[in-house]
CSV table of C-alpha atoms in Angstrom, one decimal:
chain,number,residue,atom,x,y,z
A,673,UNK,CA,0.0,0.0,0.0
A,674,UNK,CA,1.1,3.5,-0.7
A,675,UNK,CA,1.2,6.3,1.9
A,676,UNK,CA,-1.8,8.5,1.7
A,677,UNK,CA,-0.7,12.0,0.6
A,678,UNK,CA,-3.6,13.6,2.4
A,679,UNK,CA,-3.1,11.8,5.7
A,680,UNK,CA,0.7,12.3,5.7
A,681,UNK,CA,0.3,16.0,5.2
A,682,UNK,CA,-2.4,16.3,7.8
A,683,UNK,CA,-0.3,14.3,10.2
A,684,UNK,CA,2.7,16.5,9.7
A,685,UNK,CA,0.6,19.6,10.3
A,686,UNK,CA,-0.9,18.1,13.4
A,687,UNK,CA,2.7,17.7,14.7
A,688,UNK,CA,3.1,21.5,14.4
A,689,UNK,CA,-0.2,22.1,16.2
A,690,UNK,CA,0.8,19.6,18.9
A,691,UNK,CA,4.0,21.5,19.5
A,692,UNK,CA,1.9,24.7,19.8
A,693,UNK,CA,-0.3,23.2,22.5
A,694,UNK,CA,2.7,21.9,24.4
A,695,UNK,CA,4.8,25.1,24.2
A,696,UNK,CA,2.3,27.9,23.5
A,697,UNK,CA,4.1,28.7,20.3
A,698,UNK,CA,1.9,28.2,17.2
A,699,UNK,CA,4.1,30.2,14.8
A,700,UNK,CA,5.4,27.2,13.0
A,701,UNK,CA,1.8,26.1,12.3
A,702,UNK,CA,0.7,29.4,10.9
A,703,UNK,CA,3.9,29.9,8.9
A,704,UNK,CA,3.2,26.6,7.1
A,705,UNK,CA,0.3,28.2,5.3
A,706,UNK,CA,0.4,30.8,2.6
A,707,UNK,CA,-2.5,32.9,3.9
A,708,UNK,CA,-3.8,36.1,2.4
A,709,UNK,CA,-3.5,38.6,5.2
A,710,UNK,CA,-5.6,41.1,3.2
A,711,UNK,CA,-8.6,38.9,3.0
A,712,UNK,CA,-9.7,37.7,6.4
A,713,UNK,CA,-12.4,35.4,4.9
A,714,UNK,CA,-10.2,33.7,2.3
A,715,UNK,CA,-11.4,30.1,1.7
A,716,UNK,CA,-13.3,30.2,5.0
A,717,UNK,CA,-10.4,29.7,7.4
A,718,UNK,CA,-12.1,28.9,10.6
A,719,UNK,CA,-11.8,27.5,14.1
A,720,UNK,CA,-14.5,26.1,16.3
A,721,UNK,CA,-14.2,26.1,20.1
A,722,UNK,CA,-16.7,24.1,22.1
A,723,UNK,CA,-15.7,25.9,25.3
A,724,UNK,CA,-17.1,29.1,24.0
A,725,UNK,CA,-19.4,27.5,21.5
A,726,UNK,CA,-18.1,29.9,18.9
A,727,UNK,CA,-16.8,29.9,15.4
A,728,UNK,CA,-13.8,32.1,14.6
A,729,UNK,CA,-13.9,32.9,10.9
A,730,UNK,CA,-11.2,34.4,8.8
A,731,UNK,CA,-7.4,34.5,9.3
A,732,UNK,CA,-7.3,37.4,11.8
A,733,UNK,CA,-10.0,36.0,13.9
A,734,UNK,CA,-8.4,32.5,14.1
A,735,UNK,CA,-5.0,33.9,14.9
A,736,UNK,CA,-6.6,36.0,17.7
A,737,UNK,CA,-8.2,32.9,19.2
A,738,UNK,CA,-4.9,31.0,19.2
A,739,UNK,CA,-3.1,34.0,20.6
A,740,UNK,CA,-5.4,33.8,23.6
A,741,UNK,CA,-4.8,30.0,23.9
A,742,UNK,CA,-1.1,30.6,23.6
A,743,UNK,CA,-1.1,33.2,26.4
A,744,UNK,CA,-3.0,30.8,28.7
A,745,UNK,CA,-0.4,28.1,28.0
A,746,UNK,CA,2.6,30.3,28.5
A,747,UNK,CA,1.3,31.7,31.7
A,748,UNK,CA,0.7,28.2,33.1
A,749,UNK,CA,-3.0,28.9,33.3
A,750,UNK,CA,-3.7,26.0,31.0
A,751,UNK,CA,-1.6,22.9,30.5
A,752,UNK,CA,-2.3,20.4,27.7
A,753,UNK,CA,-1.0,16.9,27.1
A,754,UNK,CA,-1.4,15.8,23.5
A,755,UNK,CA,-1.6,12.5,21.7
A,756,UNK,CA,-2.0,11.8,18.1
A,757,UNK,CA,-5.0,9.5,17.4
A,758,UNK,CA,-6.9,8.0,14.5
A,759,UNK,CA,-10.6,8.7,14.4
A,760,UNK,CA,-12.8,6.1,12.7
A,761,UNK,CA,-16.3,7.4,12.9
A,762,UNK,CA,-18.3,9.4,15.3
A,763,UNK,CA,-20.3,8.1,18.2
A,764,UNK,CA,-24.1,7.7,17.9
A,765,UNK,CA,-24.9,10.4,20.4
A,766,UNK,CA,-23.5,13.0,17.9
A,767,UNK,CA,-26.5,12.4,15.7
A,768,UNK,CA,-28.7,14.2,18.2
A,769,UNK,CA,-26.6,17.4,18.3
A,770,UNK,CA,-26.7,20.6,16.2
A,771,UNK,CA,-27.4,19.9,12.5
A,772,UNK,CA,-24.6,22.2,11.2
A,773,UNK,CA,-21.9,20.6,13.4
A,774,UNK,CA,-23.3,17.2,12.7
A,775,UNK,CA,-22.9,17.8,9.0
A,776,UNK,CA,-19.3,18.7,9.3
A,777,UNK,CA,-18.6,15.7,11.4
A,778,UNK,CA,-20.5,13.4,9.1
A,779,UNK,CA,-18.9,14.4,5.8
A,780,UNK,CA,-15.4,14.8,7.0
A,781,UNK,CA,-15.2,11.7,9.2
A,782,UNK,CA,-17.3,9.2,7.2
A,783,UNK,CA,-16.6,10.3,3.7
A,784,UNK,CA,-13.1,11.4,3.5
A,785,UNK,CA,-11.1,9.3,6.1
A,786,UNK,CA,-13.3,6.3,6.9
A,787,UNK,CA,-10.3,4.1,7.5
A,788,UNK,CA,-8.9,6.4,10.3
A,789,UNK,CA,-8.3,10.1,10.1
A,790,UNK,CA,-5.3,11.7,12.0
A,791,UNK,CA,-6.4,14.0,14.8
A,792,UNK,CA,-5.2,15.1,18.2
A,793,UNK,CA,-6.5,14.2,21.6
A,794,UNK,CA,-6.0,17.2,24.0
A,795,UNK,CA,-6.2,16.6,27.7
A,796,UNK,CA,-6.2,19.5,30.2
A,797,UNK,CA,-7.0,20.1,33.8
A,798,UNK,CA,-9.0,23.0,35.0
A,799,UNK,CA,-10.0,23.5,38.6
A,800,UNK,CA,-8.8,20.0,39.2
A,801,UNK,CA,-11.2,18.6,36.6
A,802,UNK,CA,-9.8,16.7,33.6
A,803,UNK,CA,-11.2,17.6,30.1
A,804,UNK,CA,-10.5,15.7,26.9
A,805,UNK,CA,-11.0,17.3,23.5
A,806,UNK,CA,-10.4,16.1,20.0
A,807,UNK,CA,-8.8,18.5,17.6
A,808,UNK,CA,-9.9,17.7,14.0
A,809,UNK,CA,-8.0,19.5,11.2
A,810,UNK,CA,-9.1,19.9,7.6
A,811,UNK,CA,-7.0,21.6,5.0
A,812,UNK,CA,-9.0,23.1,2.1
A,813,UNK,CA,-6.0,22.8,-0.2
A,814,UNK,CA,-2.9,20.7,-0.3
A,815,UNK,CA,-0.2,21.4,-2.9
A,816,UNK,CA,0.4,17.8,-4.1
A,817,UNK,CA,-0.2,15.6,-7.1
A,818,UNK,CA,-3.6,14.8,-5.6
A,819,UNK,CA,-4.9,18.4,-5.4
A,820,UNK,CA,-8.3,18.7,-3.9
A,821,UNK,CA,-10.5,21.2,-2.2
A,822,UNK,CA,-12.8,20.6,0.8
A,823,UNK,CA,-15.0,23.4,-0.3
A,824,UNK,CA,-15.3,25.2,-3.6
A,825,UNK,CA,-13.9,24.8,-7.1
A,826,UNK,CA,-10.2,24.6,-7.9
A,827,UNK,CA,-10.1,28.3,-8.9
A,828,UNK,CA,-10.9,29.1,-5.3
A,829,UNK,CA,-7.8,27.4,-4.1
A,830,UNK,CA,-4.9,29.7,-5.1
A,831,UNK,CA,-4.0,29.9,-1.4
A,832,UNK,CA,-3.9,27.4,1.5
A,833,UNK,CA,-6.7,27.4,4.0
A,834,UNK,CA,-7.9,25.3,6.8
A,835,UNK,CA,-10.7,24.5,9.2
A,836,UNK,CA,-10.0,23.4,12.8
A,837,UNK,CA,-12.7,21.9,15.1
A,838,UNK,CA,-12.4,21.2,18.8
A,839,UNK,CA,-15.0,18.7,19.9
A,840,UNK,CA,-15.7,16.7,23.0
A,841,UNK,CA,-13.9,13.3,22.9
A,842,UNK,CA,-17.2,11.5,23.3
A,843,UNK,CA,-18.1,12.7,19.8
A,844,UNK,CA,-15.8,10.2,18.0
A,845,UNK,CA,-14.7,6.7,18.1
A,846,UNK,CA,-10.9,6.8,18.0
A,847,UNK,CA,-7.8,4.8,18.8
A,848,UNK,CA,-4.1,5.2,19.1
A,849,UNK,CA,-2.7,4.9,15.6
A,850,UNK,CA,-0.6,1.8,14.6
A,851,UNK,CA,2.5,2.0,12.5
A,852,UNK,CA,0.5,1.7,9.3
A,853,UNK,CA,-2.3,4.1,9.8
A,854,UNK,CA,-0.9,6.6,7.2
A,855,UNK,CA,-1.1,3.9,4.5
A,856,UNK,CA,-3.7,4.2,1.9
A,857,UNK,CA,-6.3,1.6,2.6
A,858,UNK,CA,-8.4,0.4,-0.3
A,859,UNK,CA,-12.2,0.6,0.4
A,860,UNK,CA,-14.6,-2.0,-0.7
A,861,UNK,CA,-17.6,-1.0,-3.0
A,862,UNK,CA,-19.8,-1.5,0.0
A,863,UNK,CA,-17.8,0.9,2.2
A,864,UNK,CA,-17.8,3.5,-0.6
A,865,UNK,CA,-21.6,3.2,-1.1
A,866,UNK,CA,-22.3,3.3,2.6
A,867,UNK,CA,-20.3,6.5,2.8
A,868,UNK,CA,-22.3,8.1,0.0
A,869,UNK,CA,-25.6,6.9,1.5
A,870,UNK,CA,-24.6,8.3,4.9
A,871,UNK,CA,-23.9,11.7,3.2
A,872,UNK,CA,-27.4,11.9,1.9
A,873,UNK,CA,-28.8,10.6,5.2
A,874,UNK,CA,-27.7,14.0,6.6
A,875,UNK,CA,-30.1,15.8,4.2
A,876,UNK,CA,-27.4,18.1,2.7
A,877,UNK,CA,-28.5,21.1,0.7
A,878,UNK,CA,-26.7,22.5,-2.4
A,879,UNK,CA,-24.2,24.5,-0.3
A,880,UNK,CA,-22.9,21.2,1.1
A,881,UNK,CA,-22.3,19.3,-2.1
A,882,UNK,CA,-18.7,20.4,-2.9
A,883,UNK,CA,-16.9,17.9,-0.7
A,884,UNK,CA,-18.8,15.0,-2.3
A,885,UNK,CA,-18.5,16.3,-5.9
A,886,UNK,CA,-15.0,17.7,-5.9
A,887,UNK,CA,-13.1,15.4,-3.5
A,888,UNK,CA,-14.8,12.1,-2.7
A,889,UNK,CA,-16.1,11.1,-6.1
A,890,UNK,CA,-12.9,12.1,-7.8
A,891,UNK,CA,-10.7,10.2,-5.2
A,892,UNK,CA,-12.8,7.0,-4.8
A,893,UNK,CA,-13.9,6.6,-8.4
A,894,UNK,CA,-10.5,4.9,-9.0
A,895,UNK,CA,-11.3,2.3,-6.4
A,896,UNK,CA,-15.0,1.8,-7.1
A,897,UNK,CA,-15.9,-0.9,-9.6
A,898,UNK,CA,-18.9,0.9,-11.0
A,899,UNK,CA,-19.6,4.6,-11.9
A,900,UNK,CA,-19.5,6.5,-8.6
A,901,UNK,CA,-21.1,9.6,-10.2
A,902,UNK,CA,-24.1,7.5,-11.2
A,903,UNK,CA,-24.3,5.8,-7.8
A,904,UNK,CA,-24.2,9.2,-6.0
A,905,UNK,CA,-27.0,10.4,-8.4
A,906,UNK,CA,-29.1,7.3,-7.6
A,907,UNK,CA,-28.5,7.7,-3.9
A,908,UNK,CA,-29.7,11.3,-4.1
A,909,UNK,CA,-32.8,10.1,-5.9
A,910,UNK,CA,-33.5,7.4,-3.3
A,911,UNK,CA,-33.1,10.1,-0.6
A,912,UNK,CA,-35.4,12.5,-2.5
A,913,UNK,CA,-32.7,15.1,-2.6
A,914,UNK,CA,-34.1,17.5,-5.2
A,915,UNK,CA,-31.2,20.0,-5.1
A,916,UNK,CA,-28.5,17.4,-5.9
A,917,UNK,CA,-30.6,15.8,-8.7
A,918,UNK,CA,-31.2,19.3,-10.1
A,919,UNK,CA,-27.5,20.1,-10.1
A,920,UNK,CA,-26.4,16.8,-11.7
A,921,UNK,CA,-29.2,15.8,-14.1
A,922,UNK,CA,-27.4,17.5,-17.0
A,923,UNK,CA,-24.5,15.1,-16.6
A,924,UNK,CA,-26.6,11.9,-16.7
A,925,UNK,CA,-27.7,9.9,-19.7
A,926,UNK,CA,-31.3,10.2,-18.5
A,927,UNK,CA,-32.7,7.3,-20.5
A,928,UNK,CA,-30.0,4.9,-19.3
A,929,UNK,CA,-31.9,1.8,-20.3
A,930,UNK,CA,-32.1,2.9,-23.9
A,931,UNK,CA,-35.9,3.0,-24.3
A,932,UNK,CA,-36.6,4.3,-20.8
A,933,UNK,CA,-35.2,5.9,-17.7
A,934,UNK,CA,-34.6,3.6,-14.6
A,935,UNK,CA,-34.1,6.8,-12.6
A,936,UNK,CA,-37.8,7.5,-12.5
A,937,UNK,CA,-38.2,4.4,-10.4
A,938,UNK,CA,-35.6,5.4,-7.8
A,939,UNK,CA,-37.5,8.3,-6.3
A,940,UNK,CA,-40.9,8.8,-4.7
A,941,UNK,CA,-40.7,12.6,-5.0
A,942,UNK,CA,-43.1,13.9,-7.7
A,943,UNK,CA,-41.2,17.1,-8.1
A,944,UNK,CA,-38.0,15.1,-8.9
A,945,UNK,CA,-40.0,13.0,-11.3
A,946,UNK,CA,-41.3,16.1,-13.1
A,947,UNK,CA,-37.7,17.3,-13.3
A,948,UNK,CA,-36.6,14.1,-14.9
A,949,UNK,CA,-39.4,14.3,-17.4
A,950,UNK,CA,-38.4,17.8,-18.2
A,951,UNK,CA,-34.9,16.5,-19.0
A,952,UNK,CA,-36.3,13.8,-21.3
A,953,UNK,CA,-37.0,10.8,-19.1
A,954,UNK,CA,-39.3,8.2,-20.5
A,955,UNK,CA,-41.2,5.6,-18.5
A,956,UNK,CA,-40.8,1.8,-19.1
A,957,UNK,CA,-43.1,0.8,-21.9
A,958,UNK,CA,-45.1,-1.5,-19.5
A,959,UNK,CA,-46.1,1.6,-17.5
A,960,UNK,CA,-47.7,3.2,-20.5
A,961,UNK,CA,-49.6,0.0,-21.4
A,962,UNK,CA,-52.2,0.1,-18.7
A,963,UNK,CA,-55.8,1.2,-18.4
A,964,UNK,CA,-55.1,4.8,-17.5
A,965,UNK,CA,-53.8,5.6,-21.0
A,966,UNK,CA,-56.2,5.8,-24.0
A,967,UNK,CA,-53.4,6.4,-26.5
A,968,UNK,CA,-49.6,6.2,-26.5
A,969,UNK,CA,-47.3,6.8,-29.4
A,970,UNK,CA,-43.5,6.3,-29.2
A,971,UNK,CA,-42.1,8.7,-31.9
A,972,UNK,CA,-38.6,7.3,-31.6
A,973,UNK,CA,-39.7,3.9,-32.6
A,974,UNK,CA,-42.6,5.3,-34.7
A,975,UNK,CA,-45.0,2.9,-33.0
A,976,UNK,CA,-48.4,3.2,-31.4
A,977,UNK,CA,-48.0,1.4,-28.1
A,978,UNK,CA,-51.6,1.9,-26.9
A,979,UNK,CA,-54.9,2.7,-28.7
A,980,UNK,CA,-57.7,1.8,-26.4
A,981,UNK,CA,-60.6,0.3,-28.4
A,982,UNK,CA,-63.3,2.3,-26.7
A,983,UNK,CA,-61.3,5.4,-27.4
A,984,UNK,CA,-60.6,4.3,-31.0
A,985,UNK,CA,-64.4,4.0,-31.5
A,986,UNK,CA,-64.9,7.4,-30.0
A,987,UNK,CA,-62.3,8.8,-32.4
A,988,UNK,CA,-64.0,7.1,-35.3
A,989,UNK,CA,-67.4,8.5,-34.4
A,990,UNK,CA,-66.0,12.0,-34.1
A,991,UNK,CA,-64.3,11.6,-37.5
A,992,UNK,CA,-67.6,10.6,-39.1
A,993,UNK,CA,-69.3,13.6,-37.7
A,994,UNK,CA,-66.6,16.1,-38.6
A,995,UNK,CA,-66.4,14.8,-42.2
A,996,UNK,CA,-70.2,14.2,-42.6
A,997,UNK,CA,-69.7,10.5,-43.4
A,998,UNK,CA,-71.6,7.3,-42.6
A,999,UNK,CA,-70.6,3.7,-42.1
A,1000,UNK,CA,-71.8,2.5,-45.5
A,1001,UNK,CA,-69.8,5.1,-47.4
A,1002,UNK,CA,-66.7,4.7,-45.2
A,1003,UNK,CA,-66.8,0.9,-45.9
A,1004,UNK,CA,-66.8,1.5,-49.6
A,1005,UNK,CA,-64.0,4.0,-49.3
A,1006,UNK,CA,-61.9,1.7,-47.3
A,1007,UNK,CA,-62.5,-1.4,-49.4
A,1008,UNK,CA,-61.7,0.5,-52.6
A,1009,UNK,CA,-58.6,2.0,-50.9
A,1010,UNK,CA,-59.9,5.5,-51.8
A,1011,UNK,CA,-60.4,4.7,-55.5
A,1012,UNK,CA,-64.1,5.2,-55.9
A,1013,UNK,CA,-66.2,4.8,-59.0
A,1014,UNK,CA,-67.2,7.9,-61.0
A,1015,UNK,CA,-70.8,7.7,-59.9
A,1016,UNK,CA,-69.6,8.1,-56.3
A,1017,UNK,CA,-67.6,11.2,-57.2
A,1018,UNK,CA,-68.2,14.1,-54.8
A,1019,UNK,CA,-66.1,17.2,-55.1
A,1020,UNK,CA,-66.5,17.8,-51.3
A,1021,UNK,CA,-64.9,14.5,-50.3
A,1022,UNK,CA,-61.2,13.6,-50.7
A,1023,UNK,CA,-61.6,9.8,-50.7
A,1024,UNK,CA,-57.9,9.1,-50.8
A,1025,UNK,CA,-57.2,11.3,-47.8
A,1026,UNK,CA,-60.1,9.7,-45.8
A,1027,UNK,CA,-58.7,6.2,-46.7
A,1028,UNK,CA,-55.2,7.2,-45.6
A,1029,UNK,CA,-56.3,8.8,-42.3
A,1030,UNK,CA,-58.7,5.9,-41.3
A,1031,UNK,CA,-56.0,3.4,-42.2
A,1032,UNK,CA,-53.5,5.4,-40.0
A,1033,UNK,CA,-56.1,5.2,-37.2
A,1034,UNK,CA,-56.3,1.4,-37.6
A,1035,UNK,CA,-59.8,1.4,-39.0
A,1036,UNK,CA,-60.6,-1.0,-41.9
A,1037,UNK,CA,-63.7,-2.6,-43.5
A,1038,UNK,CA,-64.4,-6.3,-44.1
A,1039,UNK,CA,-67.4,-7.0,-46.3
A,1040,UNK,CA,-69.2,-3.9,-45.3
A,1041,UNK,CA,-68.3,-4.2,-41.5
A,1042,UNK,CA,-66.1,-1.6,-39.8
A,1043,UNK,CA,-63.1,-3.3,-38.1
A,1044,UNK,CA,-61.0,-1.7,-35.4
A,1045,UNK,CA,-57.4,-2.9,-35.5
A,1046,UNK,CA,-53.8,-1.7,-34.9
A,1047,UNK,CA,-52.9,1.8,-35.9
A,1048,UNK,CA,-50.6,2.3,-38.9
A,1049,UNK,CA,-48.0,5.1,-38.6
A,1050,UNK,CA,-48.5,8.3,-36.6
A,1051,UNK,CA,-52.1,9.4,-35.9
A,1052,UNK,CA,-51.3,12.4,-33.7
A,1053,UNK,CA,-52.2,15.0,-36.2
A,1054,UNK,CA,-55.5,13.4,-36.9
A,1055,UNK,CA,-56.3,13.2,-33.2
A,1056,UNK,CA,-55.4,16.8,-32.6
A,1057,UNK,CA,-57.5,17.9,-35.6
A,1058,UNK,CA,-60.4,16.1,-33.9
A,1059,UNK,CA,-59.8,17.9,-30.6
A,1060,UNK,CA,-57.5,15.6,-28.6
A,1061,UNK,CA,-54.2,17.1,-27.5
A,1062,UNK,CA,-51.3,14.7,-26.7
A,1063,UNK,CA,-49.1,15.2,-23.7
A,1064,UNK,CA,-45.4,14.5,-24.1
A,1065,UNK,CA,-42.6,12.9,-22.0
A,1066,UNK,CA,-39.2,12.8,-23.5
A,1067,UNK,CA,-36.4,15.0,-24.9
A,1068,UNK,CA,-36.8,18.1,-27.1
A,1069,UNK,CA,-33.8,19.7,-28.8
A,1070,UNK,CA,-33.1,21.5,-32.0
A,1071,UNK,CA,-33.1,18.2,-33.9
A,1072,UNK,CA,-36.6,17.4,-32.8
A,1073,UNK,CA,-38.6,15.6,-30.1
A,1074,UNK,CA,-37.8,12.1,-29.0
A,1075,UNK,CA,-40.1,10.4,-26.5
A,1076,UNK,CA,-43.7,9.4,-25.9
A,1077,UNK,CA,-46.9,11.2,-26.7
A,1078,UNK,CA,-50.0,10.1,-24.9
A,1079,UNK,CA,-53.6,10.8,-24.0
A,1080,UNK,CA,-54.9,9.8,-20.6
């Protein structure tokens, strides 16, 4: 196994932080980052302290917080003992805490370092009472061959940044690291899928998608036997996460089964289904062939899938009325294929057009009897002229429309 670039760098930086808590001098830690002093909010540098239940955001604010910690250490007011640990998941009680903090714990712990993420266990005594905290460190950019960002696109990462969280030690499951804990451990498909599912269990909104999209999928796609982007999309569907589906539907072959979209059957959310239809999703043919559809035409296959007989007879009766025809004349037109004798000639009737249209509607004649059969070709224009408008599910682009037209 190769050494994980991410874990090794984080472990090295934790050594600098550990030195800071032992000596009160954090200068080596801060000098290891190229921070933009003119932009205190660059890349969301932040530090969370549970003791004050406060976020310090921006370079200046974080430095001020650590200056106060440093002064307490140097004055002997606070004494820390530090151990490097490997966190391997957070304890169940964490699920009942604040949603924002839970989200950070969830995505960073479970998604990015599920095999054991380097962290620090800080022990201190105050008023004779021992307190244990876990310092969890997240870089937003590492200058390596495996460049990645915790938050934001790569163009946002022209300078190093970080997030530091102090949490109670009861939040995480952790252990003292073994000699091999920095090695890159290959995850199974099941572990990768569980991590993605846990991500969507947290009901993330669109502001929370970047770590999954820009780090986890890119990193673990190399280990996953299938298509991790597709699995993540399906997981979002199963969790009814509209925002994620909306952001990623453009990148998906929506009708993945060729003639229909399996994604329609992965969600119970009607708004998401409407979105998939908007992007061209088509139901399984069996879904259209049921009693709630009177007429279904697949224009990609140029095939009428459904033409309910009762509806077909209703269309025929409407056709007769509109064109002022009767069954007897229609039978003669159909049996002569529109080539009527001269004595039947009527300038107001286009026999050939009537034959063609009725044939398209699947209507024929056998020895003077009207027969209702399978449609031939595309009867949509005829139906619309008679007053029935077809709904559409499928894809429309500058080349045309490809999908299913139907009447319920």
